[in-house]
XYZ file of N, CA, C and O in Angstrom:
492
model
N 115.305 88.211 99.620
C 114.156 88.536 99.361
C 113.532 88.896 100.764
O 113.719 88.119 101.885
N 112.563 89.980 100.679
C 112.197 90.570 101.986
C 110.282 90.718 101.452
O 110.177 90.859 100.339
N 109.514 89.561 102.555
C 108.213 89.552 102.041
C 107.577 90.297 103.022
O 107.561 90.242 104.284
N 106.482 90.958 102.613
C 105.645 92.061 103.362
C 104.203 91.484 103.499
O 103.842 91.142 102.222
N 103.398 91.407 104.853
C 102.216 90.736 104.580
C 101.325 91.661 105.380
O 101.625 91.888 106.440
N 100.314 92.253 104.592
C 99.420 93.072 105.104
C 98.240 92.333 105.879
O 97.809 91.364 105.233
N 97.220 93.142 106.787
C 96.402 92.551 107.253
C 95.263 93.873 108.009
O 96.170 94.657 108.163
N 94.028 93.469 107.999
C 93.388 94.312 108.518
C 92.294 94.995 107.916
O 91.734 95.818 108.373
N 92.448 94.693 106.679
C 91.369 95.969 105.762
C 90.017 95.425 105.836
O 89.970 93.986 106.420
N 89.274 95.846 105.208
C 87.803 95.598 105.453
C 86.688 96.605 105.102
O 87.024 97.444 104.652
N 85.346 96.032 105.556
C 84.399 96.908 105.152
C 83.793 97.953 106.327
O 83.493 97.071 107.480
N 83.999 99.416 106.584
C 83.460 100.011 107.466
C 82.519 101.220 106.941
O 82.954 101.302 106.247
N 81.979 101.508 108.046
C 80.904 102.664 107.839
C 81.678 103.948 108.008
O 82.679 103.978 108.728
N 81.326 105.096 107.151
C 81.749 106.268 107.602
C 81.998 106.699 109.035
O 80.716 106.866 109.570
N 83.279 107.399 109.469
C 83.370 107.709 110.643
C 83.976 106.342 111.432
O 84.362 106.825 112.739
N 83.834 105.319 110.995
C 84.502 103.960 112.053
C 86.193 104.166 111.574
O 86.478 105.069 111.338
N 86.340 103.229 112.350
C 88.001 102.901 112.080
C 88.591 101.624 111.927
O 87.588 100.495 112.049
N 89.471 101.774 111.470
C 90.401 100.049 111.340
C 91.715 100.374 111.507
O 92.133 101.360 111.767
N 92.652 99.282 111.875
C 93.981 99.302 112.164
C 94.394 98.132 111.161
O 94.170 97.037 111.211
N 95.521 98.735 110.148
C 96.187 98.052 109.184
C 97.498 97.503 109.986
O 98.096 98.062 110.956
N 97.949 96.195 109.765
C 99.269 95.816 110.008
C 100.206 95.322 108.771
O 99.636 94.795 107.923
N 101.525 95.246 109.060
C 102.293 94.985 108.462
C 103.507 94.320 108.707
O 104.194 94.852 109.163
N 103.944 93.187 108.387
C 105.048 92.613 108.978
C 106.022 92.088 107.853
O 105.366 91.421 107.180
N 107.018 92.474 107.993
C 108.177 92.089 107.249
C 108.671 90.878 107.448
O 109.289 90.889 108.597
N 109.609 89.912 106.621
C 110.221 88.446 107.040
C 111.195 88.248 106.228
O 111.408 89.124 104.668
N 112.009 87.676 106.282
C 113.490 87.596 105.536
C 114.841 87.868 106.006
O 114.945 88.202 107.333
N 116.107 87.558 105.552
C 117.448 87.899 106.161
C 117.446 89.533 106.103
O 118.413 90.067 105.819
N 116.189 90.116 107.061
C 116.395 91.400 107.293
C 117.407 91.625 108.532
O 117.774 91.143 109.738
N 118.567 92.751 107.717
C 119.731 93.474 108.995
C 118.806 94.407 109.583
O 118.805 94.805 110.801
N 118.485 95.230 108.806
C 117.919 96.739 109.163
C 116.817 96.863 108.293
O 116.977 96.924 107.047
N 115.405 97.745 109.083
C 114.757 98.323 107.889
C 114.697 100.050 108.401
O 114.490 100.335 109.366
N 114.955 100.728 107.185
C 114.906 102.248 107.342
C 113.549 102.800 107.721
O 113.200 103.287 108.465
N 113.080 102.871 106.345
C 111.808 103.423 106.345
C 110.530 102.711 106.405
O 110.890 101.732 105.510
N 109.421 102.649 106.898
C 108.123 101.962 106.588
C 107.130 102.736 106.174
O 107.267 103.925 106.707
N 106.408 102.238 105.341
C 105.493 103.694 104.890
C 104.068 102.362 104.343
O 104.218 101.461 104.053
N 102.991 103.511 104.368
C 101.604 103.209 103.679
C 101.114 103.948 102.612
O 101.294 105.188 102.562
N 101.043 103.290 101.799
C 100.441 103.684 100.468
C 99.140 103.201 99.919
O 98.546 102.301 100.631
N 98.536 104.020 98.758
C 97.205 103.726 98.763
C 96.930 103.816 97.250
O 97.564 105.240 96.704
N 96.190 103.087 96.700
C 95.338 103.467 95.552
C 93.871 103.299 95.084
O 93.364 102.298 95.629
N 93.459 104.319 94.783
C 91.872 104.247 94.729
C 91.623 103.718 93.305
O 92.284 104.453 92.499
N 90.306 103.547 92.829
C 90.230 102.928 91.575
C 90.694 104.263 90.744
O 89.710 105.265 90.844
N 91.155 104.359 89.578
C 91.475 104.981 88.572
C 92.512 106.409 89.054
O 92.447 107.133 88.307
N 93.045 106.167 90.068
C 93.899 107.134 90.490
C 95.085 106.518 90.571
O 95.612 105.393 91.102
N 96.102 107.255 90.955
C 97.590 106.817 91.197
C 97.894 106.472 92.390
O 96.918 107.102 93.516
N 98.846 105.606 92.950
C 99.109 105.179 93.851
C 99.908 106.706 94.761
O 100.517 107.224 94.713
N 99.468 106.972 96.174
C 99.880 107.573 96.649
C 100.326 107.523 98.177
O 99.721 106.519 98.937
N 101.361 108.270 98.850
C 101.942 108.202 99.798
C 100.776 108.250 101.013
O 100.306 109.547 101.172
N 100.503 107.841 102.065
C 99.514 108.233 103.180
C 100.685 108.523 104.285
O 100.052 109.496 104.830
N 101.340 107.776 104.678
C 102.325 108.260 105.619
C 103.502 107.166 105.917
O 103.297 106.000 105.281
N 104.702 107.959 106.416
C 105.808 107.002 106.526
C 106.379 107.179 107.895
O 106.365 108.128 108.955
N 107.087 106.500 108.247
C 107.818 106.483 109.800
C 109.212 105.854 109.386
O 109.444 104.603 108.861
N 110.033 106.627 110.373
C 111.610 106.103 110.007
C 112.009 105.461 111.334
O 111.089 105.116 112.172
N 113.144 104.605 111.357
C 113.345 103.983 112.389
C 113.482 104.658 113.796
O 112.914 103.792 115.110
N 113.665 105.656 114.264
C 113.392 106.399 115.352
C 112.543 107.110 115.254
O 112.115 107.660 116.763
N 111.473 106.709 114.601
C 109.856 107.123 115.030
C 109.239 108.314 114.322
O 108.218 108.316 114.593
N 110.106 109.032 113.722
C 109.601 110.393 113.185
C 108.787 109.952 111.927
O 108.991 108.850 111.172
N 107.793 110.708 111.831
C 106.463 109.958 110.665
C 106.503 111.600 109.925
O 106.277 112.718 110.145
N 105.811 111.333 108.764
C 104.739 112.112 107.661
C 104.037 111.609 107.459
O 103.585 110.429 107.128
N 102.880 112.489 107.286
C 101.484 112.108 106.698
C 100.931 112.864 105.588
O 101.538 114.315 105.531
N 100.325 112.444 104.438
C 99.546 112.945 103.728
C 98.777 113.985 104.389
O 97.925 113.670 105.284
N 98.371 115.290 103.632
C 97.573 116.454 104.269
C 96.050 115.460 104.303
O 95.467 116.086 105.558
N 95.445 115.096 103.485
C 94.455 114.359 103.592
C 93.969 113.607 104.638
O 92.891 112.848 105.083
N 95.254 112.571 105.402
C 94.809 111.971 106.685
C 95.481 112.867 107.791
O 95.032 111.934 109.204
N 96.032 113.815 107.660
C 96.467 114.466 109.234
C 95.216 114.537 110.309
O 93.981 114.765 109.843
N 95.547 114.041 111.757
C 94.546 113.935 112.397
C 93.500 112.990 112.965
O 93.279 112.814 113.694
N 93.854 112.207 111.374
C 93.006 111.270 111.702
C 93.905 109.382 111.792
O 92.772 108.672 112.016
N 94.657 109.678 110.963
C 95.593 108.352 110.865
C 96.826 108.364 111.688
O 97.261 109.718 111.711
N 97.052 107.605 112.225
C 98.598 107.660 112.953
C 99.231 106.042 112.607
O 98.734 105.258 112.436
N 100.767 106.399 112.159
C 101.593 105.315 111.770
C 102.364 104.739 112.898
O 102.542 106.081 113.934
N 102.588 103.875 113.413
C 103.571 103.337 114.230
C 104.287 101.966 114.136
O 103.803 101.674 112.541
N 105.108 101.791 114.282
C 106.302 100.604 114.118
C 106.632 99.778 115.403
O 106.757 100.614 116.604
N 106.958 98.736 115.041
C 107.629 97.738 116.433
C 108.466 97.236 115.696
O 108.745 96.232 114.995
N 110.068 97.919 115.829
C 111.174 97.293 115.550
C 111.467 95.979 115.522
O 112.031 95.350 114.518
N 111.256 95.144 116.618
C 111.408 94.294 116.845
C 110.531 93.203 116.089
O 111.184 92.119 115.961
N 109.656 93.485 115.714
C 108.570 92.781 114.853
C 108.632 92.922 113.645
O 107.817 92.548 112.760
N 109.382 93.908 113.184
C 109.856 94.084 111.612
C 108.230 94.668 111.240
O 107.940 93.932 110.041
N 107.726 95.545 111.956
C 105.950 95.511 111.557
C 105.755 97.052 111.817
O 106.541 97.954 112.502
N 105.080 97.364 110.920
C 104.282 98.687 110.977
C 102.702 98.927 111.096
O 102.049 97.801 110.491
N 102.156 99.723 111.282
C 100.746 99.535 111.804
C 100.204 100.856 111.223
O 101.031 101.836 110.953
N 98.958 100.814 110.799
C 98.187 102.269 110.509
C 96.934 102.240 111.397
O 96.009 101.490 110.778
N 96.675 103.144 112.001
C 95.593 103.449 113.014
C 94.644 104.076 112.094
O 95.408 105.314 112.093
N 93.452 104.009 111.538
C 92.758 104.861 110.594
C 91.142 105.010 111.389
O 90.661 103.854 111.731
N 91.209 106.381 111.731
C 89.851 106.899 112.593
C 89.588 107.745 111.609
O 89.578 108.426 110.727
N 87.912 108.338 112.105
C 86.947 109.343 111.499
C 87.240 109.124 109.860
O 87.384 109.919 108.920
N 86.918 107.626 109.445
C 87.178 107.327 107.858
C 85.988 107.687 106.940
O 84.957 107.785 107.665
N 86.244 107.890 105.849
C 85.410 108.745 104.910
C 85.711 107.761 103.681
O 86.456 107.174 103.305
N 84.568 108.193 103.070
C 84.354 107.564 101.729
C 85.424 107.373 100.829
O 86.255 106.696 100.273
N 86.174 108.449 101.142
C 87.096 109.086 99.667
C 88.773 108.348 100.408
O 89.541 108.037 99.572
N 88.525 107.806 101.766
C 89.951 106.875 101.812
C 89.369 105.100 101.628
O 90.323 104.494 101.808
N 88.390 105.028 100.740
C 88.513 103.630 99.930
C 89.335 103.757 98.832
O 89.459 104.614 98.015
N 90.280 102.514 99.259
C 91.396 102.341 98.261
C 91.619 101.001 98.438
O 91.646 100.546 99.934
N 92.838 100.536 97.857
C 94.231 99.083 98.419
C 94.638 100.012 99.185
O 95.771 100.930 98.480
N 95.080 99.343 100.281
C 96.461 99.892 100.847
C 97.764 99.181 100.892
O 97.411 98.181 101.345
N 99.025 99.604 100.404
C 99.794 98.650 100.356
C 101.023 99.262 101.323
O 101.292 100.305 101.562
N 101.861 98.232 102.050
C 103.048 98.030 102.682
C 104.071 98.807 102.010
O 104.184 97.646 100.828
N 105.070 99.346 102.680
C 106.221 99.166 101.613
C 107.414 99.280 102.831
O 107.127 100.275 103.816
N 108.400 98.929 102.576
C 109.968 99.132 103.473
C 111.029 99.161 102.608
O 111.184 98.366 101.385
N 112.076 99.574 103.425
C 113.315 99.762 102.575
C 114.360 99.335 103.969
O 114.044 99.850 104.794
N 115.344 98.962 103.201
C 116.778 98.841 104.293
C 117.928 97.769 103.778
O 117.929 97.874 102.439
N 118.213 96.924 104.462
C 119.340 96.447 103.882
C 119.314 94.546 104.636
O 118.374 94.398 105.835
N 119.629 93.881 103.328
C 119.595 92.089 104.148
C 120.696 91.958 104.555
O 121.892 92.821 103.782
N 121.033 90.886 104.952
C 122.467 90.417 105.407
C 122.418 88.704 105.242
O 121.204 88.213 105.696
N 122.781 88.355 104.133
C 123.049 86.724 103.850
C 124.408 86.496 103.219
O 124.776 86.640 102.458
N 124.986 85.528 104.108
C 126.380 84.772 104.100
C 127.314 86.073 103.787
O 128.130 86.117 103.035
N 127.303 87.096 104.902
C 128.118 88.135 104.913
C 127.760 89.300 103.883
O 128.369 90.080 104.145
N 126.748 89.102 102.874
C 126.731 89.989 101.552
C 125.675 91.038 102.018
O 124.296 90.532 102.420
N 125.747 92.258 102.321
C 124.814 93.376 102.768
C 123.955 93.639 101.026
O 124.736 94.224 100.064
N 122.759 93.644 101.171
C 121.939 93.911 99.800
C 120.968 95.110 100.124
O 120.192 94.468 100.971
N 120.775 96.057 99.592
C 119.677 96.878 99.964
C 118.444 96.436 99.192
O 118.315 95.571 98.247
N 117.391 96.595 99.875
C 115.854 96.228 99.640
C 114.934 97.076 99.462
O 115.197 98.022 100.313
N 113.804 97.137 98.895
C 112.618 97.762 98.887
C 111.390 97.113 98.449
O 111.503 96.751 97.317
N 110.690 96.604 99.173
C 109.591 95.648 99.128
C 108.392 96.412 99.344
O 108.370 97.140 99.937
N 107.364 95.200 98.401
C 105.852 95.983 98.650
C 105.035 94.743 99.061
O 105.648 93.763 98.805
N 104.247 94.792 99.762
C 103.200 93.730 100.139
C 102.366 93.999 98.793
O 102.021 94.468 97.929
N 101.151 93.046 99.307
C 100.273 92.353 97.806
C 99.026 93.491 98.053
O 98.264 93.380 97.293
N 98.758 93.939 98.960
C 97.675 94.975 99.287
C 96.546 94.528 100.267
O 96.298 93.429 100.038
N 95.906 95.453 100.669
C 94.635 95.078 101.625
C 93.715 95.753 101.314
O 93.800 97.204 101.299
N 91.984 95.577 100.703
C 91.415 96.411 100.655
C 90.399 97.232 101.630
O 90.494 96.529 102.672
N 90.451 98.915 101.416
C 89.676 99.219 102.650
C 88.572 99.778 101.819
O 88.606 100.649 101.000
N 87.322 99.463 102.347
C 86.051 100.015 101.766
C 85.267 100.804 102.626
O 84.886 100.434 103.781
N 85.272 102.170 102.552
C 84.287 102.706 103.368
C 83.196 103.041 102.590
O 82.988 103.973 101.762
N 81.780 102.989 103.721
C 80.577 103.048 102.805
C 79.783 103.977 103.324
O 80.042 104.596 104.631
N 79.281 104.850 102.362
C 78.447 106.135 102.985
C 77.476 106.358 103.206
O 76.868 105.031 103.153
């Protein structure tokens, strides 16, 4: 089992900034892709950004130039620096990671989600 724990959400005014953090724990051998998704009320969950082991990243068009994703492989962690926040960024933000676990010599793929952290941008 791989657990993801997010932190850093909260209430911020339009134009403000927030930094989300997510740490993975468990019998992790390697994490391939780490990502942030979000789900606004009444909408489907959408990809915000993801980053692979060597650092290449992609972003949703709606956040390009405002959000930056980064990761610390030694800490099994991923971060999302959000700037110039807009009311439309209000959502629950979820961390996601996939990779391999190793336990008693057995390799098992995983794809895990965090519990989500609320980001509210007041206009």
